[in-house]
mmCIF file of C-alpha atoms in Angstrom:
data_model
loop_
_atom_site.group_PDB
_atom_site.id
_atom_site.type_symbol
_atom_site.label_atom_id
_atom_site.label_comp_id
_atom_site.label_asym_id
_atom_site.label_seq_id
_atom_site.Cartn_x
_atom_site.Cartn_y
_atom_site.Cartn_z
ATOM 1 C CA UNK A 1 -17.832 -32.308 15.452
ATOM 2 C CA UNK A 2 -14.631 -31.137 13.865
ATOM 3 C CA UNK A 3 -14.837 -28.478 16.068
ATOM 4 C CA UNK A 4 -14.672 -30.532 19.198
ATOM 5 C CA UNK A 5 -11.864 -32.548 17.944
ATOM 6 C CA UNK A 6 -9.451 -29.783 17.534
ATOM 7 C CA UNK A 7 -7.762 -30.178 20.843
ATOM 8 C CA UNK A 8 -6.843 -34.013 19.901
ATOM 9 C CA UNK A 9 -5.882 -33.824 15.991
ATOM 10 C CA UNK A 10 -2.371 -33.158 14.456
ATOM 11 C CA UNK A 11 -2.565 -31.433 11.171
ATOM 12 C CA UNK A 12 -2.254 -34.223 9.120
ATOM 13 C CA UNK A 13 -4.815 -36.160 11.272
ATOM 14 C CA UNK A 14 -7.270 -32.992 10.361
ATOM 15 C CA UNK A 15 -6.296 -32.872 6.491
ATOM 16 C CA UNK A 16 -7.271 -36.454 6.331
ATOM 17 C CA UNK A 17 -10.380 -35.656 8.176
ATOM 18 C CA UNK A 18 -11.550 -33.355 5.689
ATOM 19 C CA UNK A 19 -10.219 -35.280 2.732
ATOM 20 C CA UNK A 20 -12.468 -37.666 3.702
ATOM 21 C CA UNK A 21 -15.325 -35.522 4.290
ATOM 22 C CA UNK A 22 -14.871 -33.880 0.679
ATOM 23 C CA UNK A 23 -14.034 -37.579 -0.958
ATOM 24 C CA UNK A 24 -18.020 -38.733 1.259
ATOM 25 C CA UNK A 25 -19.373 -35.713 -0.149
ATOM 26 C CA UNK A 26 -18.298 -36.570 -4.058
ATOM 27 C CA UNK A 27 -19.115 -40.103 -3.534
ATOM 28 C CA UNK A 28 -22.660 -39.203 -3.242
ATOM 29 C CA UNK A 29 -24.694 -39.929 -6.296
ATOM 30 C CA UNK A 30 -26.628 -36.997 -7.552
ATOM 31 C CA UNK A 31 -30.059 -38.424 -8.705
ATOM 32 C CA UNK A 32 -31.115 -35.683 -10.729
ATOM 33 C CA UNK A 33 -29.926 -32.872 -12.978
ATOM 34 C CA UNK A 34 -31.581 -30.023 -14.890
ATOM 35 C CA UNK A 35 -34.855 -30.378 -14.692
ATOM 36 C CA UNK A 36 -35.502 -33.853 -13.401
ATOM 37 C CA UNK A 37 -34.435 -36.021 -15.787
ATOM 38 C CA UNK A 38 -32.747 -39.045 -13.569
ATOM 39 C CA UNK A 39 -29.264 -39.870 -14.112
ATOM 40 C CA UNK A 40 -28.785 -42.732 -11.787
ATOM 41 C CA UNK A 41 -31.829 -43.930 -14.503
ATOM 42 C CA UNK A 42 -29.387 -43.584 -17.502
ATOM 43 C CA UNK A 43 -29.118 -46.609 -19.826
ATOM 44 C CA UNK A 44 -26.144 -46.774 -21.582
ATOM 45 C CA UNK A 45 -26.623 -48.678 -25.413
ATOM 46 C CA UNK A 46 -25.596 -48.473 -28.723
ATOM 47 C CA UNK A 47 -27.987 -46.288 -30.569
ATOM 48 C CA UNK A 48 -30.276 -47.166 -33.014
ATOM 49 C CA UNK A 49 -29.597 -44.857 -35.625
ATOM 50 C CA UNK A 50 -33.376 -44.990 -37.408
ATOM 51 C CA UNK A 51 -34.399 -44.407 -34.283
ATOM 52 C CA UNK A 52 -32.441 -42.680 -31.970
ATOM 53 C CA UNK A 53 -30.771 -39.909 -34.762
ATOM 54 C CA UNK A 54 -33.219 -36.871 -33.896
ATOM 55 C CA UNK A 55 -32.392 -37.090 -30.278
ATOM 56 C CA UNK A 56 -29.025 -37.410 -31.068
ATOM 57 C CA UNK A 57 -28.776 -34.571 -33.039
ATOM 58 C CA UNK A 58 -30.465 -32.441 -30.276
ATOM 59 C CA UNK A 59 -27.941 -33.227 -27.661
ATOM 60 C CA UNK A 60 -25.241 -32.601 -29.877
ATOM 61 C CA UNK A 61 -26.645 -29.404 -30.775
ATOM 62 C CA UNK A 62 -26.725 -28.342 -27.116
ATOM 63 C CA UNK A 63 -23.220 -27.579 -27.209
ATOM 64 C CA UNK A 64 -23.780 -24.538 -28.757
ATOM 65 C CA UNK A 65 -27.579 -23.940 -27.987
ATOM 66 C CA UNK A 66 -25.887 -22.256 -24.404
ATOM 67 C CA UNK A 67 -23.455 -19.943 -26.460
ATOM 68 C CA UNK A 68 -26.456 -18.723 -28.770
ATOM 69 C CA UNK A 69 -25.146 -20.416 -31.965
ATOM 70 C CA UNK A 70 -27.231 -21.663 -34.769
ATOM 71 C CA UNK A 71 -26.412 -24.673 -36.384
ATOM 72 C CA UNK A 72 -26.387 -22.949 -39.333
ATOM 73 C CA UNK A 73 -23.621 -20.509 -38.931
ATOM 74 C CA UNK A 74 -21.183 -23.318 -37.649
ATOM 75 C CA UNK A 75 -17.756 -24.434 -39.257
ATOM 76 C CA UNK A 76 -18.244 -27.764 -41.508
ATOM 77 C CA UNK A 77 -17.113 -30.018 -39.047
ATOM 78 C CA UNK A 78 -19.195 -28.322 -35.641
ATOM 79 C CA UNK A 79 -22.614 -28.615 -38.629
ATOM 80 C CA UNK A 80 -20.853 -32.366 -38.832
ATOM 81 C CA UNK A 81 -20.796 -33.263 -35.257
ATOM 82 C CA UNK A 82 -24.280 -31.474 -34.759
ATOM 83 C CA UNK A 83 -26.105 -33.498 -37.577
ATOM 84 C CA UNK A 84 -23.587 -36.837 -36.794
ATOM 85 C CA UNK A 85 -23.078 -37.199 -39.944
ATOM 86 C CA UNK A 86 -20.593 -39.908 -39.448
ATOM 87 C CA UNK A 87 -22.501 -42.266 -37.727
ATOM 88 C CA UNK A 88 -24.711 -42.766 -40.393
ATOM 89 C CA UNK A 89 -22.003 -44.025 -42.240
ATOM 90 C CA UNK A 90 -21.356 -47.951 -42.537
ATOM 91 C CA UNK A 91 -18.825 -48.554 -39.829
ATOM 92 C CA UNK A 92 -19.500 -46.676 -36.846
ATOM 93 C CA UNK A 93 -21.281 -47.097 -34.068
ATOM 94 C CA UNK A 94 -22.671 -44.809 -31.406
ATOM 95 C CA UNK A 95 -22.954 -45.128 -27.741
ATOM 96 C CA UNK A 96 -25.590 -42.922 -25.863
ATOM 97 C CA UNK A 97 -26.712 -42.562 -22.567
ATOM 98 C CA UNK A 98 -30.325 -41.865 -22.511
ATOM 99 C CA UNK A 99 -32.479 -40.846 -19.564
ATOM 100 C CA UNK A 100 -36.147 -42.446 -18.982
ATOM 101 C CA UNK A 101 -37.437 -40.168 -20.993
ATOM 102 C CA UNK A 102 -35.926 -40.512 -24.304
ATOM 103 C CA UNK A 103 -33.404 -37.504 -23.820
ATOM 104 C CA UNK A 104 -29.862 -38.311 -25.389
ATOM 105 C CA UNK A 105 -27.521 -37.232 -22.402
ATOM 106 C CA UNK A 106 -24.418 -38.164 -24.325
ATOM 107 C CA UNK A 107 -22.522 -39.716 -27.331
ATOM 108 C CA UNK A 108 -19.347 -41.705 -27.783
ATOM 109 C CA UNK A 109 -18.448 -42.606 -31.736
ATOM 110 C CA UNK A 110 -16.361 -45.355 -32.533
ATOM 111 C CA UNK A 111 -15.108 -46.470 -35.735
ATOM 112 C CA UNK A 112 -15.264 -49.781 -35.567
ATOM 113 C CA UNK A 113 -12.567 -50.377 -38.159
ATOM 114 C CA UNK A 114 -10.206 -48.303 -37.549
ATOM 115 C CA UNK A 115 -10.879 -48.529 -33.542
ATOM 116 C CA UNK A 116 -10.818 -44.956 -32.783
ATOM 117 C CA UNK A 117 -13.164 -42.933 -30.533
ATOM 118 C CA UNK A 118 -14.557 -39.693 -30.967
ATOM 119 C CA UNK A 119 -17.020 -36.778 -30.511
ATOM 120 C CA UNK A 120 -17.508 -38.015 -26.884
ATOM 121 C CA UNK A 121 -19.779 -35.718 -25.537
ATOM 122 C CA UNK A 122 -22.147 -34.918 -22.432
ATOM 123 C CA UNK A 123 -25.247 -32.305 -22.048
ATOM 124 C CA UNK A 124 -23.424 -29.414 -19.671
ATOM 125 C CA UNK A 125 -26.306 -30.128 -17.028
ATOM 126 C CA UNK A 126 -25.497 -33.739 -17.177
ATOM 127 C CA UNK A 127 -21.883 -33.821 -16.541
ATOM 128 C CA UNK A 128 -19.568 -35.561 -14.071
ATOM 129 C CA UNK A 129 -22.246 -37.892 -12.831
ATOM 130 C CA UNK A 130 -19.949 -40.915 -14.561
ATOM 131 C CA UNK A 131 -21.904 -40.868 -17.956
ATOM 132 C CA UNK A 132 -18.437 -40.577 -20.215
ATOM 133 C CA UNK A 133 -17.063 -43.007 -17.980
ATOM 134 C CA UNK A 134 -19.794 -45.598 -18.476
ATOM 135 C CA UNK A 135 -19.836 -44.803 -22.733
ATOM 136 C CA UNK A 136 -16.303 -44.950 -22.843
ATOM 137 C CA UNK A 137 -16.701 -48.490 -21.118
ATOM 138 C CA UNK A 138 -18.998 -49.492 -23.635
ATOM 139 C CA UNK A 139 -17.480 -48.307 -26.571
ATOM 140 C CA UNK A 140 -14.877 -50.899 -25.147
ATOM 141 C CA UNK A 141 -17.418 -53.541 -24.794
ATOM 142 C CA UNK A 142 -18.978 -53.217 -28.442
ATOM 143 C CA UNK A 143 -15.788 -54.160 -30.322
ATOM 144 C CA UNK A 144 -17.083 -57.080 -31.767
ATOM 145 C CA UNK A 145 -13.778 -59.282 -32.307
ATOM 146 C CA UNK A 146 -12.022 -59.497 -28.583
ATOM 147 C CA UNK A 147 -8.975 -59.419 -30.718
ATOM 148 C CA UNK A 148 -5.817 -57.521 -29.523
ATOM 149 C CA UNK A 149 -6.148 -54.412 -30.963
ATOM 150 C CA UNK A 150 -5.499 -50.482 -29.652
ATOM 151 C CA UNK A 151 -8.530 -48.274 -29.411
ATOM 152 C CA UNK A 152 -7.517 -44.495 -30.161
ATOM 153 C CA UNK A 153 -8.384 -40.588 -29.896
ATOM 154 C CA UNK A 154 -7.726 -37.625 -29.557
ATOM 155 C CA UNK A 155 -8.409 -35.065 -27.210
ATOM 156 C CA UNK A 156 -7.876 -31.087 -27.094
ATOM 157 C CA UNK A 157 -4.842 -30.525 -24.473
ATOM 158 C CA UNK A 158 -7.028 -27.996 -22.832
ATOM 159 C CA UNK A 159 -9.882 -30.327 -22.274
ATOM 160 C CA UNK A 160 -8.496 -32.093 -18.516
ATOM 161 C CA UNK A 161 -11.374 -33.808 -17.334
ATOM 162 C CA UNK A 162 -11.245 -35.844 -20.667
ATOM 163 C CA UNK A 163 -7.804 -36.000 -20.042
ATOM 164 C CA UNK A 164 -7.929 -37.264 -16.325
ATOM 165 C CA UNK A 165 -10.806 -39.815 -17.522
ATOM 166 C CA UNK A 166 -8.893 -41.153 -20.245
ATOM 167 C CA UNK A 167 -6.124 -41.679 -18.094
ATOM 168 C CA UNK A 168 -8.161 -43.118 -15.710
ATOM 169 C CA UNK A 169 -9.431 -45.787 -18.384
ATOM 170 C CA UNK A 170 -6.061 -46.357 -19.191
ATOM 171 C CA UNK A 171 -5.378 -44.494 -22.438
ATOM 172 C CA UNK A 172 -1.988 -43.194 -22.186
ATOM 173 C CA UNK A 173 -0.388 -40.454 -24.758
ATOM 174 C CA UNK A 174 2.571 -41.682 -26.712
ATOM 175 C CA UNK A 175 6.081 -40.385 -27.196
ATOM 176 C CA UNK A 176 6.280 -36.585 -26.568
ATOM 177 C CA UNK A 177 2.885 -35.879 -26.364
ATOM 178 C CA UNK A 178 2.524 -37.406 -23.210
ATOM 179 C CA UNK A 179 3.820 -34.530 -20.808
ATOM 180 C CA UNK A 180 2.444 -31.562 -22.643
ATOM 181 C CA UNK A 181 -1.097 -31.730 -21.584
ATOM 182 C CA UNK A 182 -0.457 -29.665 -19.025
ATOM 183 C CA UNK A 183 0.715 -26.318 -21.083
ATOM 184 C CA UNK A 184 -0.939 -23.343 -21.535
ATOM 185 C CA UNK A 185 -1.172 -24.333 -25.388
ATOM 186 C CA UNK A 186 -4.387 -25.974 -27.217
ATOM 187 C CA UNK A 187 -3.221 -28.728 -29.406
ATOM 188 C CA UNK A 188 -4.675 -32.534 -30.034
ATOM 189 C CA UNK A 189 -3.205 -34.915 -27.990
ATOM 190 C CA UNK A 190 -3.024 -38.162 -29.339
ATOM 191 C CA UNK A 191 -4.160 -41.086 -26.913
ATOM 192 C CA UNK A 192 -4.150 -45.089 -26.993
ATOM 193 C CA UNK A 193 -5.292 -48.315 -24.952
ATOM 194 C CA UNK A 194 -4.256 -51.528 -25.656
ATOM 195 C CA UNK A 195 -6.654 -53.712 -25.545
ATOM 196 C CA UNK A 196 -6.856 -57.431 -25.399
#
């Protein structure tokens, strides 16, 4: 087809052609990942915590299962994040997407006091299929008082996707920090979204 159409289309008219092909192609919703477990199937909730802690703990863990790394051996706050210890802590909450199955696919904390977001995190195999998107959405929706208020986090410079999404959601980085998350430097960006 585009083959045939060379003799008609400008360049632009061609770039726009395959822009659209490519932008088809990503619209597609993949329906499975790994091996099998449905994505389009995820539910999206706040977690129990007496229930839902063990499988939290094993997706949080497969951050460094790929790398080889016991729990064990990690730095305080990696053994932190692994055992979320902080969301068994009176306020915080914890958003997971979970496939049919019972398998934790990814976390979003929020301290519900303070407002701020963190350790938002997605199984490798499970990534940029819109989970994050949808936690980070419902994060949002938990708040409990629809109060003006500014929901925070951070995020490592380094880390674009997170970056892109965030922006996306409308989190913007204050002050100076706002153009450097494009250096070749790692450093915590702070971001915000009003809300409300």
């Amino acid at each position: 087809l585009i083959h045939s159409l060379n003799a008609t289309m400008t360049p632009s008219n061609t770039l726009l052609l395959l822009l659209s092909i490519v932008a088809a192609f990503l619209s597609v919703p993949c329906s499975s990942f790994g091996s099998g477990t449905a994505i389009s199937a995820a539910t999206i909730r706040v977690a129990d915590i007496s229930k839902d802690l063990s499988a939290i703990q094993e997706c949080r863990r497969s951050a460094y299962a790929n790398e080889g790394k016991d729990v064990s051996t990690l730095l305080s706050a990696a053994k932190s994040f692994c055992n979320a210890d902080q969301i068994q802590k009176p306020g915080y909450i914890c958003v997971i997407a979970q496939a049919k199955d019972g398998t934790v696919l990814g976390t979003a904390d929020l301290n519900t006091r303070a407002k701020i977001v963190n350790n938002v995190y997605v199984r490798e195999e499970a990534r940029k299929q819109g989970l994050a998107q949808l936690m980070m959405e419902a994060v949002e929706d938990s708040l409990s008082d629809k109060l003006p208020t500014t929901l925070k986090l951070t995020v490592q410079s380094k880390n674009i996707p997170a970056i892109s999404l965030y922006k996306k959601l409308g989190f913007e980085a204050p002050g100076v920090y706002g153009f450097l998350d494009a250096t070749p430097f790692d450093f915590l960006i702070e971001m915000e979204k009003k809300l409300g």
